[in-house]
Short mmCIF file of C-alpha atoms and ligand atoms in Angstrom, two decimals:
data_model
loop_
_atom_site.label_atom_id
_atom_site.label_comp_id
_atom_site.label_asym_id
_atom_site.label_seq_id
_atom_site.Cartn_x
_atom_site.Cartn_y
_atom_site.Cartn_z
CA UNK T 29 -33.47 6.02 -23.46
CA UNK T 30 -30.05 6.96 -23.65
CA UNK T 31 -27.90 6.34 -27.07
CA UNK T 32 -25.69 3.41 -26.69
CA UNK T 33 -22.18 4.06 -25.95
CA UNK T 34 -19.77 4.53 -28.45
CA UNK T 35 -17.04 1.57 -28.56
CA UNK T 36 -14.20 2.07 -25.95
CA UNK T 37 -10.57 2.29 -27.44
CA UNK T 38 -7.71 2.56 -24.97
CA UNK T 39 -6.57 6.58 -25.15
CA UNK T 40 -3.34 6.61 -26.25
CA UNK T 41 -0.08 5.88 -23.85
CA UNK T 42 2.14 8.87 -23.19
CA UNK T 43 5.13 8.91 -25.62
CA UNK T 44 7.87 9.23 -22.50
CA UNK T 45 6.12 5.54 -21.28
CA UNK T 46 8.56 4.46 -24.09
CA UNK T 47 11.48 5.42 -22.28
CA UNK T 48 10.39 3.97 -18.60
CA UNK T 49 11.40 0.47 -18.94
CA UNK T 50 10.52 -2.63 -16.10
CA UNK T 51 12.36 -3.80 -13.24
CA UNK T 52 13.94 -6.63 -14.34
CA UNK T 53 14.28 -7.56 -11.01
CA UNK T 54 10.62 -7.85 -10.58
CA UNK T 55 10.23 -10.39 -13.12
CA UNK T 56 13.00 -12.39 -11.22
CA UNK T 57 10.46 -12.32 -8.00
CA UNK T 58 7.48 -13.27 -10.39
CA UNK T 59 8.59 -16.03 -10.96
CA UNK T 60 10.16 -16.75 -7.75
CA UNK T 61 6.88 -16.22 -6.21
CA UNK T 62 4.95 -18.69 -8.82
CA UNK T 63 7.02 -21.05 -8.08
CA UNK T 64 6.97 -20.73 -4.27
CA UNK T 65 3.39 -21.26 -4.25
CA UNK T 66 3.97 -24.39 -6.43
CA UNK T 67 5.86 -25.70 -3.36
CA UNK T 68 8.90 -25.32 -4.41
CA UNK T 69 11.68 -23.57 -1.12
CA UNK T 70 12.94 -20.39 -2.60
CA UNK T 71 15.34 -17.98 -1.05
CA UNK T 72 15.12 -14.35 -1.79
CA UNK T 73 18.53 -12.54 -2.22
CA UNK T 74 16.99 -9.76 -4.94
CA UNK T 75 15.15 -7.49 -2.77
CA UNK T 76 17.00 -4.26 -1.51
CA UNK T 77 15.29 -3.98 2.07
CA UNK T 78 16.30 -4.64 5.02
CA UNK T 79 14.82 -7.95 6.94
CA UNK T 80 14.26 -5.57 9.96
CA UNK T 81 11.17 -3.17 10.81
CA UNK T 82 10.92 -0.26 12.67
CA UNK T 83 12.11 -0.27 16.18
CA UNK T 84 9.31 -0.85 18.77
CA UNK T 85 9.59 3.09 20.14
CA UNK T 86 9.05 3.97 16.26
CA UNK T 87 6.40 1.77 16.51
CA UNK T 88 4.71 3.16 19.83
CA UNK T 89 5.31 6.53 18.45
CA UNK T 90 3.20 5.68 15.37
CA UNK T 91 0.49 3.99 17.43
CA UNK T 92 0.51 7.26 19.87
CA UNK T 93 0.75 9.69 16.57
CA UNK T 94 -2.74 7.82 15.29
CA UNK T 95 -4.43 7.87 18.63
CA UNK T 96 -4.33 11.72 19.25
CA UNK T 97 -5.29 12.12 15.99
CA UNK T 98 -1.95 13.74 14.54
CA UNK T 99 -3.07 12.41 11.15
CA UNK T 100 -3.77 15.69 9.32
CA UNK T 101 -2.05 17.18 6.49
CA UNK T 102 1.14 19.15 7.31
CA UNK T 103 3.47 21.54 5.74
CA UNK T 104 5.11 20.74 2.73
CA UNK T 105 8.61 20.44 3.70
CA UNK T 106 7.30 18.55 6.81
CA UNK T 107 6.83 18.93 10.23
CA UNK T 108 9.52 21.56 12.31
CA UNK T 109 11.03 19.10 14.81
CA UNK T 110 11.78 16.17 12.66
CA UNK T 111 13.63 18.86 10.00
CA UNK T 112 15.46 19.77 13.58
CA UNK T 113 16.06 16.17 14.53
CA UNK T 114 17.11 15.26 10.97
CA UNK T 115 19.84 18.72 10.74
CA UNK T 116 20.69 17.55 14.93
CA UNK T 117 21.37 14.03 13.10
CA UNK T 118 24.10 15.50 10.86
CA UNK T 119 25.55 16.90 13.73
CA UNK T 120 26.10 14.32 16.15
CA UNK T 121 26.58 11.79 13.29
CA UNK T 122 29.14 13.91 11.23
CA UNK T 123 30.03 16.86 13.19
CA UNK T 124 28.15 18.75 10.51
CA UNK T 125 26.13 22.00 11.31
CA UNK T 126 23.44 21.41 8.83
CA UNK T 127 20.56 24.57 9.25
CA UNK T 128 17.17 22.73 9.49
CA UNK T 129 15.91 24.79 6.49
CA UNK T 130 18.06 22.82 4.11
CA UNK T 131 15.92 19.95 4.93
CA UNK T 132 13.04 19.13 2.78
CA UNK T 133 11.09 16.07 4.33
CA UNK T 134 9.76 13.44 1.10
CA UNK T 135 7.47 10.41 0.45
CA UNK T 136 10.86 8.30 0.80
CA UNK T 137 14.12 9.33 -0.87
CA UNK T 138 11.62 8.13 -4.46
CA UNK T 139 9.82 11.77 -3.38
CA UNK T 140 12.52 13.21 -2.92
CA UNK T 141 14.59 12.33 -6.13
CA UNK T 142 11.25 13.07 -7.93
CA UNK T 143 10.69 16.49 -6.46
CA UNK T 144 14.56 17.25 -7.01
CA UNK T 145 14.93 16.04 -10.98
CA UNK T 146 11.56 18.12 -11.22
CA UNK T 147 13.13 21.19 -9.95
CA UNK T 148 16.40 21.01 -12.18
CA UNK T 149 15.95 19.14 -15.23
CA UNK T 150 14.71 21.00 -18.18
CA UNK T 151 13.80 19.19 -21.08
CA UNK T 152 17.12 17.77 -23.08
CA UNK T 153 19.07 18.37 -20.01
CA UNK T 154 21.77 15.72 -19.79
CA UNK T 155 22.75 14.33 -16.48
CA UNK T 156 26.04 12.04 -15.48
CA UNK T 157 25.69 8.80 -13.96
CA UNK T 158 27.78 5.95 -13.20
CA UNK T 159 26.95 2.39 -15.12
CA UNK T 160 26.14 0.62 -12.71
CA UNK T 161 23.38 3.22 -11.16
CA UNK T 162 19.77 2.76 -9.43
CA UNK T 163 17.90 2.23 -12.57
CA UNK T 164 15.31 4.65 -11.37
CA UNK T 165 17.59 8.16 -11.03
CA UNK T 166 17.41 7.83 -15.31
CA UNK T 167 13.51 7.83 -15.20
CA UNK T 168 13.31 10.08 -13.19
CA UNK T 169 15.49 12.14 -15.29
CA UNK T 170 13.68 11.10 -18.35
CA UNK T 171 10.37 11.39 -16.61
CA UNK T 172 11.02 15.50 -16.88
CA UNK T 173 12.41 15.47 -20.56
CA UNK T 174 16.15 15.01 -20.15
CA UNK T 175 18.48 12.43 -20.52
CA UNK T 176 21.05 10.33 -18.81
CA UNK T 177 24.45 9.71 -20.03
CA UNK T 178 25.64 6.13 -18.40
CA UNK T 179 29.43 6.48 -17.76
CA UNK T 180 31.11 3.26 -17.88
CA UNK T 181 32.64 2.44 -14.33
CA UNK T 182 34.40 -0.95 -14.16
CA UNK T 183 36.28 -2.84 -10.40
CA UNK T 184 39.29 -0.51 -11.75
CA UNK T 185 37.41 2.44 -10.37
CA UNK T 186 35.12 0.66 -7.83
CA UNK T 187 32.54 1.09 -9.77
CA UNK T 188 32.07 4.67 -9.19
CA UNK T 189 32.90 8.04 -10.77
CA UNK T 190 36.24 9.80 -10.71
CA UNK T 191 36.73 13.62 -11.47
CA UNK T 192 38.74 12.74 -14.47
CA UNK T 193 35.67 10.79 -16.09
CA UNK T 194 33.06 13.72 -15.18
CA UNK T 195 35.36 16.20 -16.68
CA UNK T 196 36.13 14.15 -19.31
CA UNK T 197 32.33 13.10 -20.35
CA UNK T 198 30.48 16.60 -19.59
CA UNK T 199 28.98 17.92 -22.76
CA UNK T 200 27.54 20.95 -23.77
CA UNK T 201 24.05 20.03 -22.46
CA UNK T 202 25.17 18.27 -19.48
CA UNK T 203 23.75 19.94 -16.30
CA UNK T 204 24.52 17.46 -13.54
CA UNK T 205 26.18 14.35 -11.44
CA UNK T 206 24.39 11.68 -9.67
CA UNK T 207 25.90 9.42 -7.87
CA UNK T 208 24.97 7.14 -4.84
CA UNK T 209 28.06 6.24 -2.23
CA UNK T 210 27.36 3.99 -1.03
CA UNK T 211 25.97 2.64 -4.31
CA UNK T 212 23.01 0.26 -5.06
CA UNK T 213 24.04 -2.79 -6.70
CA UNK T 214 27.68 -2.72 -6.31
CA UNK T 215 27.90 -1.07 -2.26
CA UNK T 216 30.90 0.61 -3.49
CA UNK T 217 31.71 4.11 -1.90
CA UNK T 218 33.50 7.12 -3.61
CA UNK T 219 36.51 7.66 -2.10
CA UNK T 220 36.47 11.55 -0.33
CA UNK T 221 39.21 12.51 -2.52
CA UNK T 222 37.03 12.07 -5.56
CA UNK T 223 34.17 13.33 -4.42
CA UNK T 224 35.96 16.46 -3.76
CA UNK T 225 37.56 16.63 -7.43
CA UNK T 226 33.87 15.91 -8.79
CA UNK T 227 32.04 18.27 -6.70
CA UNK T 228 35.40 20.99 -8.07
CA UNK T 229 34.36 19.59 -11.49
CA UNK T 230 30.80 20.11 -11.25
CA UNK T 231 31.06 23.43 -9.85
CA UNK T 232 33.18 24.70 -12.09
CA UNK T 233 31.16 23.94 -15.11
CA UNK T 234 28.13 25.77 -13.72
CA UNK T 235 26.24 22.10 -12.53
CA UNK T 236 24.56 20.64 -9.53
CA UNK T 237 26.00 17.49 -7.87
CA UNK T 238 23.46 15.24 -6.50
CA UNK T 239 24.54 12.68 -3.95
CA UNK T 240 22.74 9.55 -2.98
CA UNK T 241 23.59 8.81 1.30
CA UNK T 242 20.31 6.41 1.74
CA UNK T 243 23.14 4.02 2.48
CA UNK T 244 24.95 5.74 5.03
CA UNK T 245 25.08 4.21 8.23
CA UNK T 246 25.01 0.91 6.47
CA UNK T 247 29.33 1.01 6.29
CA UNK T 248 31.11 -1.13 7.25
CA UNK T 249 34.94 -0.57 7.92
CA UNK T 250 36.00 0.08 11.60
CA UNK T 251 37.89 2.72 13.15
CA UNK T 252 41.02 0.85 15.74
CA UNK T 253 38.84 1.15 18.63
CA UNK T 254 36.66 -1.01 16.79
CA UNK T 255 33.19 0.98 16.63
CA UNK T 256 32.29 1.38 12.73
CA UNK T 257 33.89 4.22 11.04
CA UNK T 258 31.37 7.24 9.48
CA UNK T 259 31.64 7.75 5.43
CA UNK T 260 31.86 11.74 5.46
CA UNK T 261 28.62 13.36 4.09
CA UNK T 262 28.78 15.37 0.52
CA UNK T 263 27.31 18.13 2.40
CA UNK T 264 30.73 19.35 3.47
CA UNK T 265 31.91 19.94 0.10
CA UNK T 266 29.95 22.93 0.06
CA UNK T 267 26.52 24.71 0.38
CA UNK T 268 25.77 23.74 -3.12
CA UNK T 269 25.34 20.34 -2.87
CA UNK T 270 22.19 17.97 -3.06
CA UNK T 271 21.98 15.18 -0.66
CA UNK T 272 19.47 12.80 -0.77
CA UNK T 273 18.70 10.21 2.08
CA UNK T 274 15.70 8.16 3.69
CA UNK T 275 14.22 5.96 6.76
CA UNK T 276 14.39 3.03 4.43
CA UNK T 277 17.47 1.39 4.82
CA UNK T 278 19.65 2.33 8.12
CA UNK T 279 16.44 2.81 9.78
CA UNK T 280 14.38 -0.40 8.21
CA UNK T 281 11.39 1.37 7.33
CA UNK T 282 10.65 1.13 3.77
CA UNK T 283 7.14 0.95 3.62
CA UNK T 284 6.87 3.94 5.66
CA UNK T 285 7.60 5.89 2.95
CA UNK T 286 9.71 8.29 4.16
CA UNK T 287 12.89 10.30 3.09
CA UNK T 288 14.63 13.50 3.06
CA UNK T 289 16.40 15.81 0.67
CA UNK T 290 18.73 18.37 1.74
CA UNK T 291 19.46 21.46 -0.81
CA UNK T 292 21.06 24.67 -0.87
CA UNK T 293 19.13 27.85 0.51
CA UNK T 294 18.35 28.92 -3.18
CA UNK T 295 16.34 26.00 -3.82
CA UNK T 296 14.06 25.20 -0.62
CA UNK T 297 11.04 27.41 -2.19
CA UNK T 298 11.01 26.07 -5.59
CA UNK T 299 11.31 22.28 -3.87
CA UNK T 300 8.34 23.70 -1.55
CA UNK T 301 6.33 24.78 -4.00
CA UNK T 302 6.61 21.61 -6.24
CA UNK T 303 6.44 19.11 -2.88
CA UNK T 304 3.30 20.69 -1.88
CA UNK T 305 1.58 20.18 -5.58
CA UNK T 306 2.94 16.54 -6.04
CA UNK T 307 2.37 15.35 -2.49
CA UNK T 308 0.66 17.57 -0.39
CA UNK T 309 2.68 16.29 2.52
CA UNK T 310 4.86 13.43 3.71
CA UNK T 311 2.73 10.83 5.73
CA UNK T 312 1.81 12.55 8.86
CA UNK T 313 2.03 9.51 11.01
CA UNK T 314 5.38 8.43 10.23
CA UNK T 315 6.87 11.70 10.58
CA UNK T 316 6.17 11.45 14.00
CA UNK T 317 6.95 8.17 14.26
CA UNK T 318 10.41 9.21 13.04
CA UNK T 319 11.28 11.59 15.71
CA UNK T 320 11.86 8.12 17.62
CA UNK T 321 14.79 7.58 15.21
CA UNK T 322 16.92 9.30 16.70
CA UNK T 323 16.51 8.45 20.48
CA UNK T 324 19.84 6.89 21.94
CA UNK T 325 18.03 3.64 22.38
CA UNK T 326 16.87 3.12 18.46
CA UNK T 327 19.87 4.49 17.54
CA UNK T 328 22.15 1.75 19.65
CA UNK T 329 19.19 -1.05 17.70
CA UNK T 330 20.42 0.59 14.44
CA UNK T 331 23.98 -0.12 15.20
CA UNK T 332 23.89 -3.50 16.33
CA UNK T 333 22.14 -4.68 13.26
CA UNK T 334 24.98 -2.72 11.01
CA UNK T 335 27.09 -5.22 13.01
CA UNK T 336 24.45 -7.98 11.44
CA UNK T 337 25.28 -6.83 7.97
CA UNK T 338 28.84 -6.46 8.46
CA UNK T 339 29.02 -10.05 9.56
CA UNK T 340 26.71 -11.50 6.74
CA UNK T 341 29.02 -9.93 4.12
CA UNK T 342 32.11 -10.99 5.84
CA UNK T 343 30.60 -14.12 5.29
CA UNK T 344 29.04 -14.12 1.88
CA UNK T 345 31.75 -12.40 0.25
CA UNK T 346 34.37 -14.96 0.34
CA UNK T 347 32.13 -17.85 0.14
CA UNK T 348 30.94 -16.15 -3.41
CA UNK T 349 35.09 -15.82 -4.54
CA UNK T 350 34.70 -19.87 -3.58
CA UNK T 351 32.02 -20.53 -5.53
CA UNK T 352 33.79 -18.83 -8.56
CA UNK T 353 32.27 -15.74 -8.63
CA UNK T 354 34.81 -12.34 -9.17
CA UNK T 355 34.26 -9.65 -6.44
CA UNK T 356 37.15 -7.63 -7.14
CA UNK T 357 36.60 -5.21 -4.80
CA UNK T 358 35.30 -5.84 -0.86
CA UNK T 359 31.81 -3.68 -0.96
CA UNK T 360 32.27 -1.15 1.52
CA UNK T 361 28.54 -1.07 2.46
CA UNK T 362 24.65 -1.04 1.49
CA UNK T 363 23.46 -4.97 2.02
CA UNK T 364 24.52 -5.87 -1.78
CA UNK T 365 27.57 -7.92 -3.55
CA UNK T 366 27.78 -7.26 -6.93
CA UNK T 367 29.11 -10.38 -8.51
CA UNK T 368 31.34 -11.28 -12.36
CA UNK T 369 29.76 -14.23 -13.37
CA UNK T 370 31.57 -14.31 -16.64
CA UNK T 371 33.41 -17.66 -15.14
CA UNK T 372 29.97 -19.35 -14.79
CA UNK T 373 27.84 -18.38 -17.45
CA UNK T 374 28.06 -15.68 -20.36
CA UNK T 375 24.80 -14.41 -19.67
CA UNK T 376 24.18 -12.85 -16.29
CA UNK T 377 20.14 -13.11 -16.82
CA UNK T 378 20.16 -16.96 -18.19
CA UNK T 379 22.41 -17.14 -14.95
CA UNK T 380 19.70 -15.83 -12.51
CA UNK T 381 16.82 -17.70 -14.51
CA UNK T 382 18.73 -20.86 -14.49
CA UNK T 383 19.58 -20.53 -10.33
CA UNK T 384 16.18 -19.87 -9.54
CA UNK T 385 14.90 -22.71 -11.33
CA UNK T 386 17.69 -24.62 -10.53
CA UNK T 387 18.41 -24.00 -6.68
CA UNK T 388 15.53 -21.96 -5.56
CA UNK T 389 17.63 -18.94 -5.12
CA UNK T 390 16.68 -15.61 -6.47
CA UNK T 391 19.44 -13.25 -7.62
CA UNK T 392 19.02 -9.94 -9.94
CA UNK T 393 20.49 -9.58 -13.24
CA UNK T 394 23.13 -7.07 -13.92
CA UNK T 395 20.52 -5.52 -17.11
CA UNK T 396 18.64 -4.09 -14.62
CA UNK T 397 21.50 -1.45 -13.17
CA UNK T 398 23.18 -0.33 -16.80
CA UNK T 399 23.89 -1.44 -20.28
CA UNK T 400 27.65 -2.15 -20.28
CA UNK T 401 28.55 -5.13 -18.49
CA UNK T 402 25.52 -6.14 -17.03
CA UNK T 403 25.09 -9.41 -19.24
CA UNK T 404 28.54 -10.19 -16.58
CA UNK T 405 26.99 -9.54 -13.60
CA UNK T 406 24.19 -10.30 -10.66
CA UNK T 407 23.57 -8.18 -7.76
CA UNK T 408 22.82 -10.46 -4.54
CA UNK T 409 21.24 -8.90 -1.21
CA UNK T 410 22.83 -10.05 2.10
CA UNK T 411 19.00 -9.17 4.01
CA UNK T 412 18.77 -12.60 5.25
CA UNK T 413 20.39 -13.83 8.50
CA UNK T 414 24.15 -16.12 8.14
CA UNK T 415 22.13 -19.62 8.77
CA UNK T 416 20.10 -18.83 4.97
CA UNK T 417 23.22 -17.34 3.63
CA UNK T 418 24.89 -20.66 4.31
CA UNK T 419 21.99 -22.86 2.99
CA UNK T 420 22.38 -20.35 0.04
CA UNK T 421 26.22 -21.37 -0.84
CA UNK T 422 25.27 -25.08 -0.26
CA UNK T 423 22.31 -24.89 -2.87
CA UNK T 424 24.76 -22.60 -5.18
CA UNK T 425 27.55 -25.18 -4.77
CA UNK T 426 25.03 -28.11 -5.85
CA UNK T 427 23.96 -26.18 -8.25
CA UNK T 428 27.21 -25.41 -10.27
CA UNK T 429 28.64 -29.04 -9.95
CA UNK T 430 25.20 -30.20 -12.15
C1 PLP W 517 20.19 4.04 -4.22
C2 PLP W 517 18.75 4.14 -3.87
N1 PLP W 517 18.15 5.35 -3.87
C3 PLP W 517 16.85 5.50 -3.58
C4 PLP W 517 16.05 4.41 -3.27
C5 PLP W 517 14.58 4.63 -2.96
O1 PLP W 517 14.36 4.44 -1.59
P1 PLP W 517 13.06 4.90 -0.79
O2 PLP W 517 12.47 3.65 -0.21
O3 PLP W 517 13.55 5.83 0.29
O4 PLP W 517 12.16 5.59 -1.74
C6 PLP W 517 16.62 3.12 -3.26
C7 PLP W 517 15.79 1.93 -2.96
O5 PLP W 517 16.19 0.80 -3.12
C8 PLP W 517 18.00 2.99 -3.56
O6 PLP W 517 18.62 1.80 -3.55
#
């Protein structure tokens, strides 16, 4: 007979696990959810996805990917004619000639970051972010041994970067910029200007600029003939610069899982090498599925649903400023208003708590974007249709006058 077992202790936790902290956001929709299946009506306004799926010729090209049995492995950096569509894309879109070998092909634009801060950061790197940011760019960061350095941006600045405050707040260890435009929670966009004079910045001090587009497409200002004017892409500031970007948000396919980075020439065999240990591949099936994308007849889907969001925060926007929230700023795009609640409440998280209880209405607390003045602020997410946003006000309005 075999000895008995000894006891079973729990092997220890990796130190960084300190440093990866919770979504706060996901204890929001705990509760939201527990409460929902206590009967009580809840409306979700905290999660950052799209209400829409895939269109059905993504779909059908999904369903015909499985059935001839494309569902193998494939390269690394993904297959040959989505990196063509996806480099074709930059051209129509932006009149950019992107070569298709700048384009590495990710589980989602969460592959790529991970593949990307894996490639640069050394440990005790430091790396310059706006507060508010995507909470998980730091881990990411962290995840690899360096750190983040949170630069305060308030409404004066939209909430995003200038050259002035890289320049001003890159250290001796500082190695990078990351920046989203436009940026999840506050759908704020850098203005070209200043992404020129950071990119000048960057380069000049030897660093890499990383720029967030997963919410191009999703803009919102309109040219005079009326059609929706194109943010620029980062990739014409130079050859040097990292884009990032994914089929989750213009494209509504989050759970897809797929994304794409785009890096200079110097760097495609190191992210290669690292893609192909981490992940193997993208998934095979939506990769093909993809190629659909970019047909005329998804694209012309794509753009009547940016008309969608455009009219939902037209809407939302000035009902919030009713209400009593401060939006200083119009958000130029993404699905997101990022609201001042400091005339409601002087604690952003009581506030969401207290609204979900209250109303039914789930909202995410400033906390989980930055450190600065997120006890101010909530982030809500327009990725409902008008008729909820306006039961949303009403049960807001009741709400307040309790
Ligand atoms: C700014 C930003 N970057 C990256 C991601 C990750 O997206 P994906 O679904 O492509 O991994 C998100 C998701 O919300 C995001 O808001």
């Amino acid at each position: 007979m075999n000895a008995p077992l000894p006891a079973w202790r729990p092997p220890a936790v990796a130190e960084r696990m300190a440093q990866i902290e919770s979504f706060y956001a996901m204890e929001i929709m705990r509760e939201a959810t527990a409460l929902e299946q206590a009967g009580r009506s809840i409306i979700y306004l905290c999660v950052g996805e799209p209400d829409f799926v895939a269109t059905a010729a993504v779909m059908d090209a999904a369903d015909a990917a499985t059935r001839r049995g494309d569902t193998h492995y494939t390269v690394a950096l993904g297959i040959e004619p989505l990196r063509r569509a996806i480099a074709a894309f930059y051209q129509t879109r932006y009149g950019f000639a992107l070569p298709a070998k700048r384009v590495a092909v990710t589980a989602g634009a969460s592959g790529a970051l991970l593949i990307l801060f894996g490639t640069l950061v050394n440990p005790g790197d430091e790396w310059l972010m706006p507060d508010p940011t995507y909470p998980c760019n730091r881990r990411f960061v962290s995840l690899f041994g360096g750190t983040t350095k949170l630069v305060p941006c308030g409404a004066a600045e939209n909430y995003q970067l200038t050259p002035e405050m890289v320049e001003r707040h890159w250290g001796p260890n500082t190695r990078g910029v990351m920046l989203a435009s436009p940026s999840n929670p506050t759908g704020t966009t850098v203005p070209a200007a200043a992404l020129r004079g950071i990119h000048e910045a960057v380069r000049a001090r030897g660093g890499a600029l990383v720029v967030d587009e997963i919410y191009h497409g999703l803009t919102y200002m309109r040219d005079r003939s009326g059609t929706f004017a194109e943010e620029p892409t980062a990739l014409e500031l130079g050859d040097d610069v990292f884009v990032i970007n994914s089929f989750s948000k213009y494209f509504s396919m989050t759970g897809w899982r797929l994304g794409w980075l785009v890096a200079p020439v110097s760097h495609l065999g190191h992210i290669e090498k690292l893609a192909q240990n981490l992940f193997i591949c993208p998934s095979t099936i939506a990769q093909h599925a993809a190629l659909e994308c970019f047909s005329p007849a998804s694209l012309s889907i794509y753009e009547e649903r940016r008309a969608q969001f455009a009219a939902r925060r037209d809407y939302l926007v000035p009902a919030l400023r009713e209400l009593g929230f401060r939006i200083p700023n119009t958000p130029q795009g993404a699905f997101y208003v990022y609201a001042d609640v400091s005339a409601l409440s002087d604690d952003s998280f009581r506030f969401c708590t207290e609204l979900l209880h209250g109303a039914g209405v789930a909202i995410t607390p400033g906390r989980d974007f930055g450190d600065v003045d997120a006890h101010r602020y909530v982030r809500f997410t327009y990725t409902i249709d008008i008729a909820q946003l306006q039961e949303v006000v009403l049960r807001i309005k009741a709400f307040l006058k309790k």
